[in-house]
Amino acid sequence: MKFRKTISLLTLCIIILSFIAASYGILSDNGNGQYEYKSIHGKTISIYGKGLYKNDSVSVASQAIAQDIVTIILGIPLLIISLYLSRKGLIKGRLLLTGTLGYFLYTYTSYSFLSMYNSLFLIYVMLMSLSFFAFTLAMMSFDIQDLSLYFDEKLPVKFLGCFLIFIAFSIGMMWLGRIVPSLINNTLPNGLEHYATLVIQALDLGFLVPTGIISGILVIKKKAIGYLLASVVIIKSITMLSAITAMIIGQIHVGIKVNFVEIVLFPLFNLLVIYCMTLIMKSVKEPRYE
């Protein structure tokens, strides 16, 4: 496998640093607790007031802690397992590793730009950078022209492609449904709170939605790059949707009102994407790489 040593080294660094960051995010508890803060927009925001996320809103802090828990119990173990399998030359391991690196790239990009400045800022930036280069090299390590040969012809590409397009469209419409009315009415979008902008929505609308649509179309057409993109997007979505499901539970636990559509949509997508990954993993014809 091309770039094996570099990818392995970058991944090991991600494992160590993400464990430190997520553990501290979960366990830190210093501070006086929740208090009210009036934002620059004149809105009263409930601030978490303790631990690493003491300057974040109760909503964002509860989501961040939930995501840290998912990173510890799902993200890091997947990185370790997939790194081991990829070093054995298994295509399943390489796909799993690439998709999981996509989760860490998305996660620590959002932490770098969304979370209020805290003592782990430089670690977030390091994790974002490490994940970007590891993910890029992992994508480049595949021989794209031959990749479609490693998938069973019975793989239901139309189902997978349509699902990717549907989930991308649904997420896009959900975020636009939050943003467009506020632009029309010249009001603040729900969820902005005391933050500068809508970071998650920007990442999703700018990268995830187009990638989901493009990968869906390409895999339906049985293009070689489509098999790679679809596999990576689906594997990345498992960890990300698990994190979002945990975030929803975390918000409900602290009394934050969550949109009913989000409560239903994301856990449902989570189950469906696990099914899709099972289909992909079963269809892979394992080559061996020296």
mmCIF file with all atom_site columns, N, CA and C in Angstrom, residues 52-118:
data_model
loop_
_atom_site.group_PDB
_atom_site.id
_atom_site.type_symbol
_atom_site.label_atom_id
_atom_site.label_alt_id
_atom_site.label_comp_id
_atom_site.label_asym_id
_atom_site.label_entity_id
_atom_site.label_seq_id
_atom_site.pdbx_PDB_ins_code
_atom_site.Cartn_x
_atom_site.Cartn_y
_atom_site.Cartn_z
_atom_site.occupancy
_atom_site.B_iso_or_equiv
_atom_site.pdbx_formal_charge
_atom_site.auth_seq_id
_atom_site.auth_comp_id
_atom_site.auth_asym_id
_atom_site.auth_atom_id
_atom_site.pdbx_PDB_model_num
ATOM 1   N N  . LEU A 1 52  ? -13.964 22.064 30.228 1.00 0.00 ? 52  LEU A N  1
ATOM 2   C CA . LEU A 1 52  ? -13.312 22.560 29.023 1.00 0.00 ? 52  LEU A CA 1
ATOM 3   C C  . LEU A 1 52  ? -14.223 23.451 28.207 1.00 0.00 ? 52  LEU A C  1
ATOM 4   N N  . TYR A 1 53  ? -15.510 23.149 28.207 1.00 0.00 ? 53  TYR A N  1
ATOM 5   C CA . TYR A 1 53  ? -16.476 23.888 27.389 1.00 0.00 ? 53  TYR A CA 1
ATOM 6   C C  . TYR A 1 53  ? -17.246 24.928 28.206 1.00 0.00 ? 53  TYR A C  1
ATOM 7   N N  . LYS A 1 54  ? -16.583 25.487 29.210 1.00 0.00 ? 54  LYS A N  1
ATOM 8   C CA . LYS A 1 54  ? -17.267 26.405 30.128 1.00 0.00 ? 54  LYS A CA 1
ATOM 9   C C  . LYS A 1 54  ? -17.781 27.674 29.445 1.00 0.00 ? 54  LYS A C  1
ATOM 10  N N  . ASN A 1 55  ? -17.160 28.088 28.345 1.00 0.00 ? 55  ASN A N  1
ATOM 11  C CA . ASN A 1 55  ? -17.603 29.302 27.652 1.00 0.00 ? 55  ASN A CA 1
ATOM 12  C C  . ASN A 1 55  ? -18.556 29.017 26.492 1.00 0.00 ? 55  ASN A C  1
ATOM 13  N N  . ASP A 1 56  ? -18.857 27.753 26.269 1.00 0.00 ? 56  ASP A N  1
ATOM 14  C CA . ASP A 1 56  ? -19.816 27.382 25.235 1.00 0.00 ? 56  ASP A CA 1
ATOM 15  C C  . ASP A 1 56  ? -21.231 27.373 25.806 1.00 0.00 ? 56  ASP A C  1
ATOM 16  N N  . SER A 1 57  ? -22.195 27.440 24.916 1.00 0.00 ? 57  SER A N  1
ATOM 17  C CA . SER A 1 57  ? -23.589 27.357 25.364 1.00 0.00 ? 57  SER A CA 1
ATOM 18  C C  . SER A 1 57  ? -23.867 25.957 25.900 1.00 0.00 ? 57  SER A C  1
ATOM 19  N N  . VAL A 1 58  ? -24.915 25.840 26.692 1.00 0.00 ? 58  VAL A N  1
ATOM 20  C CA . VAL A 1 58  ? -25.306 24.530 27.224 1.00 0.00 ? 58  VAL A CA 1
ATOM 21  C C  . VAL A 1 58  ? -25.560 23.557 26.073 1.00 0.00 ? 58  VAL A C  1
ATOM 22  N N  . SER A 1 59  ? -26.188 24.047 25.012 1.00 0.00 ? 59  SER A N  1
ATOM 23  C CA . SER A 1 59  ? -26.492 23.199 23.859 1.00 0.00 ? 59  SER A CA 1
ATOM 24  C C  . SER A 1 59  ? -25.231 22.658 23.212 1.00 0.00 ? 59  SER A C  1
ATOM 25  N N  . VAL A 1 60  ? -24.295 23.549 22.883 1.00 0.00 ? 60  VAL A N  1
ATOM 26  C CA . VAL A 1 60  ? -23.067 23.127 22.192 1.00 0.00 ? 60  VAL A CA 1
ATOM 27  C C  . VAL A 1 60  ? -22.184 22.292 23.106 1.00 0.00 ? 60  VAL A C  1
ATOM 28  N N  . ALA A 1 61  ? -22.087 22.659 24.388 1.00 0.00 ? 61  ALA A N  1
ATOM 29  C CA . ALA A 1 61  ? -21.267 21.888 25.320 1.00 0.00 ? 61  ALA A CA 1
ATOM 30  C C  . ALA A 1 61  ? -21.794 20.460 25.472 1.00 0.00 ? 61  ALA A C  1
ATOM 31  N N  . SER A 1 62  ? -23.113 20.311 25.566 1.00 0.00 ? 62  SER A N  1
ATOM 32  C CA . SER A 1 62  ? -23.695 18.970 25.700 1.00 0.00 ? 62  SER A CA 1
ATOM 33  C C  . SER A 1 62  ? -23.433 18.143 24.450 1.00 0.00 ? 62  SER A C  1
ATOM 34  N N  . GLN A 1 63  ? -23.460 18.793 23.282 1.00 0.00 ? 63  GLN A N  1
ATOM 35  C CA . GLN A 1 63  ? -23.165 18.094 22.036 1.00 0.00 ? 63  GLN A CA 1
ATOM 36  C C  . GLN A 1 63  ? -21.692 17.701 21.956 1.00 0.00 ? 63  GLN A C  1
ATOM 37  N N  . ALA A 1 64  ? -20.822 18.605 22.389 1.00 0.00 ? 64  ALA A N  1
ATOM 38  C CA . ALA A 1 64  ? -19.386 18.327 22.337 1.00 0.00 ? 64  ALA A CA 1
ATOM 39  C C  . ALA A 1 64  ? -19.011 17.164 23.255 1.00 0.00 ? 64  ALA A C  1
ATOM 40  N N  . ILE A 1 65  ? -19.581 17.143 24.451 1.00 0.00 ? 65  ILE A N  1
ATOM 41  C CA . ILE A 1 65  ? -19.304 16.048 25.389 1.00 0.00 ? 65  ILE A CA 1
ATOM 42  C C  . ILE A 1 65  ? -19.823 14.722 24.830 1.00 0.00 ? 65  ILE A C  1
ATOM 43  N N  . ALA A 1 66  ? -21.014 14.757 24.235 1.00 0.00 ? 66  ALA A N  1
ATOM 44  C CA . ALA A 1 66  ? -21.567 13.546 23.622 1.00 0.00 ? 66  ALA A CA 1
ATOM 45  C C  . ALA A 1 66  ? -20.670 13.054 22.489 1.00 0.00 ? 66  ALA A C  1
ATOM 46  N N  . GLN A 1 67  ? -20.162 14.002 21.686 1.00 0.00 ? 67  GLN A N  1
ATOM 47  C CA . GLN A 1 67  ? -19.279 13.607 20.593 1.00 0.00 ? 67  GLN A CA 1
ATOM 48  C C  . GLN A 1 67  ? -17.951 13.075 21.124 1.00 0.00 ? 67  GLN A C  1
ATOM 49  N N  . ASP A 1 68  ? -17.451 13.648 22.211 1.00 0.00 ? 68  ASP A N  1
ATOM 50  C CA . ASP A 1 68  ? -16.221 13.127 22.825 1.00 0.00 ? 68  ASP A CA 1
ATOM 51  C C  . ASP A 1 68  ? -16.411 11.683 23.269 1.00 0.00 ? 68  ASP A C  1
ATOM 52  N N  . ILE A 1 69  ? -17.587 11.388 23.816 1.00 0.00 ? 69  ILE A N  1
ATOM 53  C CA . ILE A 1 69  ? -17.879 10.012 24.259 1.00 0.00 ? 69  ILE A CA 1
ATOM 54  C C  . ILE A 1 69  ? -17.880 9.059  23.065 1.00 0.00 ? 69  ILE A C  1
ATOM 55  N N  . VAL A 1 70  ? -18.506 9.476  21.961 1.00 0.00 ? 70  VAL A N  1
ATOM 56  C CA . VAL A 1 70  ? -18.528 8.645  20.753 1.00 0.00 ? 70  VAL A CA 1
ATOM 57  C C  . VAL A 1 70  ? -17.116 8.473  20.190 1.00 0.00 ? 70  VAL A C  1
ATOM 58  N N  . THR A 1 71  ? -16.314 9.521  20.251 1.00 0.00 ? 71  THR A N  1
ATOM 59  C CA . THR A 1 71  ? -14.925 9.425  19.779 1.00 0.00 ? 71  THR A CA 1
ATOM 60  C C  . THR A 1 71  ? -14.152 8.379  20.581 1.00 0.00 ? 71  THR A C  1
ATOM 61  N N  . ILE A 1 72  ? -14.380 8.367  21.898 1.00 0.00 ? 72  ILE A N  1
ATOM 62  C CA . ILE A 1 72  ? -13.677 7.412  22.767 1.00 0.00 ? 72  ILE A CA 1
ATOM 63  C C  . ILE A 1 72  ? -14.147 5.985  22.540 1.00 0.00 ? 72  ILE A C  1
ATOM 64  N N  . ILE A 1 73  ? -15.462 5.770  22.477 1.00 0.00 ? 73  ILE A N  1
ATOM 65  C CA . ILE A 1 73  ? -15.976 4.394  22.457 1.00 0.00 ? 73  ILE A CA 1
ATOM 66  C C  . ILE A 1 73  ? -16.149 3.824  21.052 1.00 0.00 ? 73  ILE A C  1
ATOM 67  N N  . LEU A 1 74  ? -16.147 4.702  20.027 1.00 0.00 ? 74  LEU A N  1
ATOM 68  C CA . LEU A 1 74  ? -16.349 4.218  18.662 1.00 0.00 ? 74  LEU A CA 1
ATOM 69  C C  . LEU A 1 74  ? -15.243 4.679  17.709 1.00 0.00 ? 74  LEU A C  1
ATOM 70  N N  . GLY A 1 75  ? -14.968 5.988  17.682 1.00 0.00 ? 75  GLY A N  1
ATOM 71  C CA . GLY A 1 75  ? -14.020 6.526  16.718 1.00 0.00 ? 75  GLY A CA 1
ATOM 72  C C  . GLY A 1 75  ? -12.614 5.975  16.876 1.00 0.00 ? 75  GLY A C  1
ATOM 73  N N  . ILE A 1 76  ? -12.063 6.057  18.083 1.00 0.00 ? 76  ILE A N  1
ATOM 74  C CA . ILE A 1 76  ? -10.697 5.590  18.322 1.00 0.00 ? 76  ILE A CA 1
ATOM 75  C C  . ILE A 1 76  ? -10.564 4.075  18.138 1.00 0.00 ? 76  ILE A C  1
ATOM 76  N N  . PRO A 1 77  ? -11.480 3.255  18.700 1.00 0.00 ? 77  PRO A N  1
ATOM 77  C CA . PRO A 1 77  ? -11.391 1.815  18.420 1.00 0.00 ? 77  PRO A CA 1
ATOM 78  C C  . PRO A 1 77  ? -11.442 1.486  16.925 1.00 0.00 ? 77  PRO A C  1
ATOM 79  N N  . LEU A 1 78  ? -12.288 2.198  16.165 1.00 0.00 ? 78  LEU A N  1
ATOM 80  C CA . LEU A 1 78  ? -12.348 1.970  14.724 1.00 0.00 ? 78  LEU A CA 1
ATOM 81  C C  . LEU A 1 78  ? -11.028 2.324  14.043 1.00 0.00 ? 78  LEU A C  1
ATOM 82  N N  . LEU A 1 79  ? -10.401 3.404  14.493 1.00 0.00 ? 79  LEU A N  1
ATOM 83  C CA . LEU A 1 79  ? -9.091  3.769  13.937 1.00 0.00 ? 79  LEU A CA 1
ATOM 84  C C  . LEU A 1 79  ? -8.070  2.671  14.195 1.00 0.00 ? 79  LEU A C  1
ATOM 85  N N  . ILE A 1 80  ? -8.051  2.161  15.417 1.00 0.00 ? 80  ILE A N  1
ATOM 86  C CA . ILE A 1 80  ? -7.080  1.120  15.784 1.00 0.00 ? 80  ILE A CA 1
ATOM 87  C C  . ILE A 1 80  ? -7.316  -0.146 14.968 1.00 0.00 ? 80  ILE A C  1
ATOM 88  N N  . ILE A 1 81  ? -8.573  -0.581 14.907 1.00 0.00 ? 81  ILE A N  1
ATOM 89  C CA . ILE A 1 81  ? -8.910  -1.810 14.167 1.00 0.00 ? 81  ILE A CA 1
ATOM 90  C C  . ILE A 1 81  ? -8.622  -1.649 12.677 1.00 0.00 ? 81  ILE A C  1
ATOM 91  N N  . SER A 1 82  ? -9.055  -0.528 12.111 1.00 0.00 ? 82  SER A N  1
ATOM 92  C CA . SER A 1 82  ? -8.878  -0.324 10.671 1.00 0.00 ? 82  SER A CA 1
ATOM 93  C C  . SER A 1 82  ? -7.409  -0.160 10.307 1.00 0.00 ? 82  SER A C  1
ATOM 94  N N  . LEU A 1 83  ? -6.625  0.471  11.191 1.00 0.00 ? 83  LEU A N  1
ATOM 95  C CA . LEU A 1 83  ? -5.181  0.605  10.932 1.00 0.00 ? 83  LEU A CA 1
ATOM 96  C C  . LEU A 1 83  ? -4.520  -0.767 10.911 1.00 0.00 ? 83  LEU A C  1
ATOM 97  N N  . TYR A 1 84  ? -4.908  -1.615 11.856 1.00 0.00 ? 84  TYR A N  1
ATOM 98  C CA . TYR A 1 84  ? -4.367  -2.977 11.902 1.00 0.00 ? 84  TYR A CA 1
ATOM 99  C C  . TYR A 1 84  ? -4.725  -3.748 10.630 1.00 0.00 ? 84  TYR A C  1
ATOM 100 N N  . LEU A 1 85  ? -5.992  -3.672 10.222 1.00 0.00 ? 85  LEU A N  1
ATOM 101 C CA . LEU A 1 85  ? -6.442  -4.400 9.031  1.00 0.00 ? 85  LEU A CA 1
ATOM 102 C C  . LEU A 1 85  ? -5.809  -3.843 7.751  1.00 0.00 ? 85  LEU A C  1
ATOM 103 N N  . SER A 1 86  ? -5.648  -2.531 7.691  1.00 0.00 ? 86  SER A N  1
ATOM 104 C CA . SER A 1 86  ? -5.056  -1.932 6.491  1.00 0.00 ? 86  SER A CA 1
ATOM 105 C C  . SER A 1 86  ? -3.581  -2.302 6.359  1.00 0.00 ? 86  SER A C  1
ATOM 106 N N  . ARG A 1 87  ? -2.889  -2.418 7.478  1.00 0.00 ? 87  ARG A N  1
ATOM 107 C CA . ARG A 1 87  ? -1.470  -2.800 7.433  1.00 0.00 ? 87  ARG A CA 1
ATOM 108 C C  . ARG A 1 87  ? -1.297  -4.258 7.016  1.00 0.00 ? 87  ARG A C  1
ATOM 109 N N  . LYS A 1 88  ? -2.368  -5.047 7.128  1.00 0.00 ? 88  LYS A N  1
ATOM 110 C CA . LYS A 1 88  ? -2.343  -6.423 6.630  1.00 0.00 ? 88  LYS A CA 1
ATOM 111 C C  . LYS A 1 88  ? -2.662  -6.475 5.138  1.00 0.00 ? 88  LYS A C  1
ATOM 112 N N  . GLY A 1 89  ? -2.957  -5.315 4.546  1.00 0.00 ? 89  GLY A N  1
ATOM 113 C CA . GLY A 1 89  ? -3.234  -5.241 3.120  1.00 0.00 ? 89  GLY A CA 1
ATOM 114 C C  . GLY A 1 89  ? -4.665  -5.495 2.734  1.00 0.00 ? 89  GLY A C  1
ATOM 115 N N  . LEU A 1 90  ? -5.589  -5.469 3.704  1.00 0.00 ? 90  LEU A N  1
ATOM 116 C CA . LEU A 1 90  ? -6.989  -5.743 3.408  1.00 0.00 ? 90  LEU A CA 1
ATOM 117 C C  . LEU A 1 90  ? -7.690  -4.485 2.896  1.00 0.00 ? 90  LEU A C  1
ATOM 118 N N  . ILE A 1 91  ? -8.389  -4.614 1.785  1.00 0.00 ? 91  ILE A N  1
ATOM 119 C CA . ILE A 1 91  ? -9.096  -3.480 1.205  1.00 0.00 ? 91  ILE A CA 1
ATOM 120 C C  . ILE A 1 91  ? -10.191 -2.988 2.157  1.00 0.00 ? 91  ILE A C  1
ATOM 121 N N  . LYS A 1 92  ? -10.823 -3.909 2.886  1.00 0.00 ? 92  LYS A N  1
ATOM 122 C CA . LYS A 1 92  ? -11.835 -3.515 3.866  1.00 0.00 ? 92  LYS A CA 1
ATOM 123 C C  . LYS A 1 92  ? -11.227 -2.612 4.931  1.00 0.00 ? 92  LYS A C  1
ATOM 124 N N  . GLY A 1 93  ? -10.041 -2.975 5.379  1.00 0.00 ? 93  GLY A N  1
ATOM 125 C CA . GLY A 1 93  ? -9.360  -2.171 6.380  1.00 0.00 ? 93  GLY A CA 1
ATOM 126 C C  . GLY A 1 93  ? -9.010  -0.795 5.869  1.00 0.00 ? 93  GLY A C  1
ATOM 127 N N  . ARG A 1 94  ? -8.573  -0.715 4.614  1.00 0.00 ? 94  ARG A N  1
ATOM 128 C CA . ARG A 1 94  ? -8.198  0.575  4.033  1.00 0.00 ? 94  ARG A CA 1
ATOM 129 C C  . ARG A 1 94  ? -9.423  1.471  3.847  1.00 0.00 ? 94  ARG A C  1
ATOM 130 N N  . LEU A 1 95  ? -10.531 0.874  3.427  1.00 0.00 ? 95  LEU A N  1
ATOM 131 C CA . LEU A 1 95  ? -11.767 1.655  3.280  1.00 0.00 ? 95  LEU A CA 1
ATOM 132 C C  . LEU A 1 95  ? -12.256 2.138  4.640  1.00 0.00 ? 95  LEU A C  1
ATOM 133 N N  . LEU A 1 96  ? -12.218 1.244  5.622  1.00 0.00 ? 96  LEU A N  1
ATOM 134 C CA . LEU A 1 96  ? -12.656 1.595  6.969  1.00 0.00 ? 96  LEU A CA 1
ATOM 135 C C  . LEU A 1 96  ? -11.772 2.687  7.558  1.00 0.00 ? 96  LEU A C  1
ATOM 136 N N  . LEU A 1 97  ? -10.470 2.582  7.342  1.00 0.00 ? 97  LEU A N  1
ATOM 137 C CA . LEU A 1 97  ? -9.534  3.585  7.855  1.00 0.00 ? 97  LEU A CA 1
ATOM 138 C C  . LEU A 1 97  ? -9.788  4.942  7.216  1.00 0.00 ? 97  LEU A C  1
ATOM 139 N N  . THR A 1 98  ? -9.970  4.960  5.898  1.00 0.00 ? 98  THR A N  1
ATOM 140 C CA . THR A 1 98  ? -10.188 6.224  5.191  1.00 0.00 ? 98  THR A CA 1
ATOM 141 C C  . THR A 1 98  ? -11.474 6.895  5.658  1.00 0.00 ? 98  THR A C  1
ATOM 142 N N  . GLY A 1 99  ? -12.551 6.122  5.767  1.00 0.00 ? 99  GLY A N  1
ATOM 143 C CA . GLY A 1 99  ? -13.820 6.677  6.226  1.00 0.00 ? 99  GLY A CA 1
ATOM 144 C C  . GLY A 1 99  ? -13.742 7.187  7.660  1.00 0.00 ? 99  GLY A C  1
ATOM 145 N N  . THR A 1 100 ? -13.042 6.461  8.528  1.00 0.00 ? 100 THR A N  1
ATOM 146 C CA . THR A 1 100 ? -12.915 6.881  9.925  1.00 0.00 ? 100 THR A CA 1
ATOM 147 C C  . THR A 1 100 ? -12.057 8.135  10.039 1.00 0.00 ? 100 THR A C  1
ATOM 148 N N  . LEU A 1 101 ? -11.014 8.230  9.219  1.00 0.00 ? 101 LEU A N  1
ATOM 149 C CA . LEU A 1 101 ? -10.208 9.454  9.189  1.00 0.00 ? 101 LEU A CA 1
ATOM 150 C C  . LEU A 1 101 ? -11.050 10.646 8.748  1.00 0.00 ? 101 LEU A C  1
ATOM 151 N N  . GLY A 1 102 ? -12.029 10.383 7.860  1.00 0.00 ? 102 GLY A N  1
ATOM 152 C CA . GLY A 1 102 ? -12.952 11.436 7.450  1.00 0.00 ? 102 GLY A CA 1
ATOM 153 C C  . GLY A 1 102 ? -13.757 11.956 8.630  1.00 0.00 ? 102 GLY A C  1
ATOM 154 N N  . TYR A 1 103 ? -14.139 11.067 9.532  1.00 0.00 ? 103 TYR A N  1
ATOM 155 C CA . TYR A 1 103 ? -14.861 11.476 10.748 1.00 0.00 ? 103 TYR A CA 1
ATOM 156 C C  . TYR A 1 103 ? -13.995 12.389 11.605 1.00 0.00 ? 103 TYR A C  1
ATOM 157 N N  . PHE A 1 104 ? -12.730 12.004 11.806 1.00 0.00 ? 104 PHE A N  1
ATOM 158 C CA . PHE A 1 104 ? -11.840 12.818 12.646 1.00 0.00 ? 104 PHE A CA 1
ATOM 159 C C  . PHE A 1 104 ? -11.539 14.161 11.985 1.00 0.00 ? 104 PHE A C  1
ATOM 160 N N  . LEU A 1 105 ? -11.430 14.176 10.667 1.00 0.00 ? 105 LEU A N  1
ATOM 161 C CA . LEU A 1 105 ? -11.214 15.443 9.957  1.00 0.00 ? 105 LEU A CA 1
ATOM 162 C C  . LEU A 1 105 ? -12.396 16.382 10.172 1.00 0.00 ? 105 LEU A C  1
ATOM 163 N N  . TYR A 1 106 ? -13.595 15.873 9.992  1.00 0.00 ? 106 TYR A N  1
ATOM 164 C CA . TYR A 1 106 ? -14.808 16.679 10.175 1.00 0.00 ? 106 TYR A CA 1
ATOM 165 C C  . TYR A 1 106 ? -14.945 17.134 11.629 1.00 0.00 ? 106 TYR A C  1
ATOM 166 N N  . THR A 1 107 ? -14.721 16.209 12.548 1.00 0.00 ? 107 THR A N  1
ATOM 167 C CA . THR A 1 107 ? -14.894 16.507 13.969 1.00 0.00 ? 107 THR A CA 1
ATOM 168 C C  . THR A 1 107 ? -13.980 17.629 14.429 1.00 0.00 ? 107 THR A C  1
ATOM 169 N N  . TYR A 1 108 ? -12.682 17.508 14.129 1.00 0.00 ? 108 TYR A N  1
ATOM 170 C CA . TYR A 1 108 ? -11.745 18.487 14.677 1.00 0.00 ? 108 TYR A CA 1
ATOM 171 C C  . TYR A 1 108 ? -11.632 19.747 13.833 1.00 0.00 ? 108 TYR A C  1
ATOM 172 N N  . THR A 1 109 ? -12.164 19.710 12.621 1.00 0.00 ? 109 THR A N  1
ATOM 173 C CA . THR A 1 109 ? -12.352 20.961 11.886 1.00 0.00 ? 109 THR A CA 1
ATOM 174 C C  . THR A 1 109 ? -13.458 21.764 12.552 1.00 0.00 ? 109 THR A C  1
ATOM 175 N N  . SER A 1 110 ? -14.553 21.079 12.909 1.00 0.00 ? 110 SER A N  1
ATOM 176 C CA . SER A 1 110 ? -15.660 21.775 13.577 1.00 0.00 ? 110 SER A CA 1
ATOM 177 C C  . SER A 1 110 ? -15.248 22.263 14.962 1.00 0.00 ? 110 SER A C  1
ATOM 178 N N  . TYR A 1 111 ? -14.456 21.485 15.707 1.00 0.00 ? 111 TYR A N  1
ATOM 179 C CA . TYR A 1 111 ? -13.980 21.920 17.021 1.00 0.00 ? 111 TYR A CA 1
ATOM 180 C C  . TYR A 1 111 ? -13.072 23.147 16.885 1.00 0.00 ? 111 TYR A C  1
ATOM 181 N N  . SER A 1 112 ? -12.227 23.155 15.845 1.00 0.00 ? 112 SER A N  1
ATOM 182 C CA . SER A 1 112 ? -11.285 24.259 15.654 1.00 0.00 ? 112 SER A CA 1
ATOM 183 C C  . SER A 1 112 ? -11.994 25.574 15.386 1.00 0.00 ? 112 SER A C  1
ATOM 184 N N  . PHE A 1 113 ? -13.129 25.517 14.680 1.00 0.00 ? 113 PHE A N  1
ATOM 185 C CA . PHE A 1 113 ? -13.801 26.741 14.254 1.00 0.00 ? 113 PHE A CA 1
ATOM 186 C C  . PHE A 1 113 ? -15.083 27.058 15.028 1.00 0.00 ? 113 PHE A C  1
ATOM 187 N N  . LEU A 1 114 ? -15.691 26.053 15.646 1.00 0.00 ? 114 LEU A N  1
ATOM 188 C CA . LEU A 1 114 ? -16.962 26.284 16.328 1.00 0.00 ? 114 LEU A CA 1
ATOM 189 C C  . LEU A 1 114 ? -16.816 26.528 17.817 1.00 0.00 ? 114 LEU A C  1
ATOM 190 N N  . SER A 1 115 ? -16.059 25.665 18.499 1.00 0.00 ? 115 SER A N  1
ATOM 191 C CA . SER A 1 115 ? -15.948 25.777 19.952 1.00 0.00 ? 115 SER A CA 1
ATOM 192 C C  . SER A 1 115 ? -15.340 27.118 20.355 1.00 0.00 ? 115 SER A C  1
ATOM 193 N N  . MET A 1 116 ? -15.826 27.668 21.469 1.00 0.00 ? 116 MET A N  1
ATOM 194 C CA . MET A 1 116 ? -15.192 28.859 22.027 1.00 0.00 ? 116 MET A CA 1
ATOM 195 C C  . MET A 1 116 ? -13.745 28.516 22.382 1.00 0.00 ? 116 MET A C  1
ATOM 196 N N  . TYR A 1 117 ? -12.875 29.477 22.219 1.00 0.00 ? 117 TYR A N  1
ATOM 197 C CA . TYR A 1 117 ? -11.446 29.247 22.458 1.00 0.00 ? 117 TYR A CA 1
ATOM 198 C C  . TYR A 1 117 ? -11.229 28.631 23.840 1.00 0.00 ? 117 TYR A C  1
ATOM 199 N N  . ASN A 1 118 ? -10.424 27.546 23.868 1.00 0.00 ? 118 ASN A N  1
ATOM 200 C CA . ASN A 1 118 ? -10.097 26.915 25.141 1.00 0.00 ? 118 ASN A CA 1
ATOM 201 C C  . ASN A 1 118 ? -8.665  26.396 25.114 1.00 0.00 ? 118 ASN A C  1
#
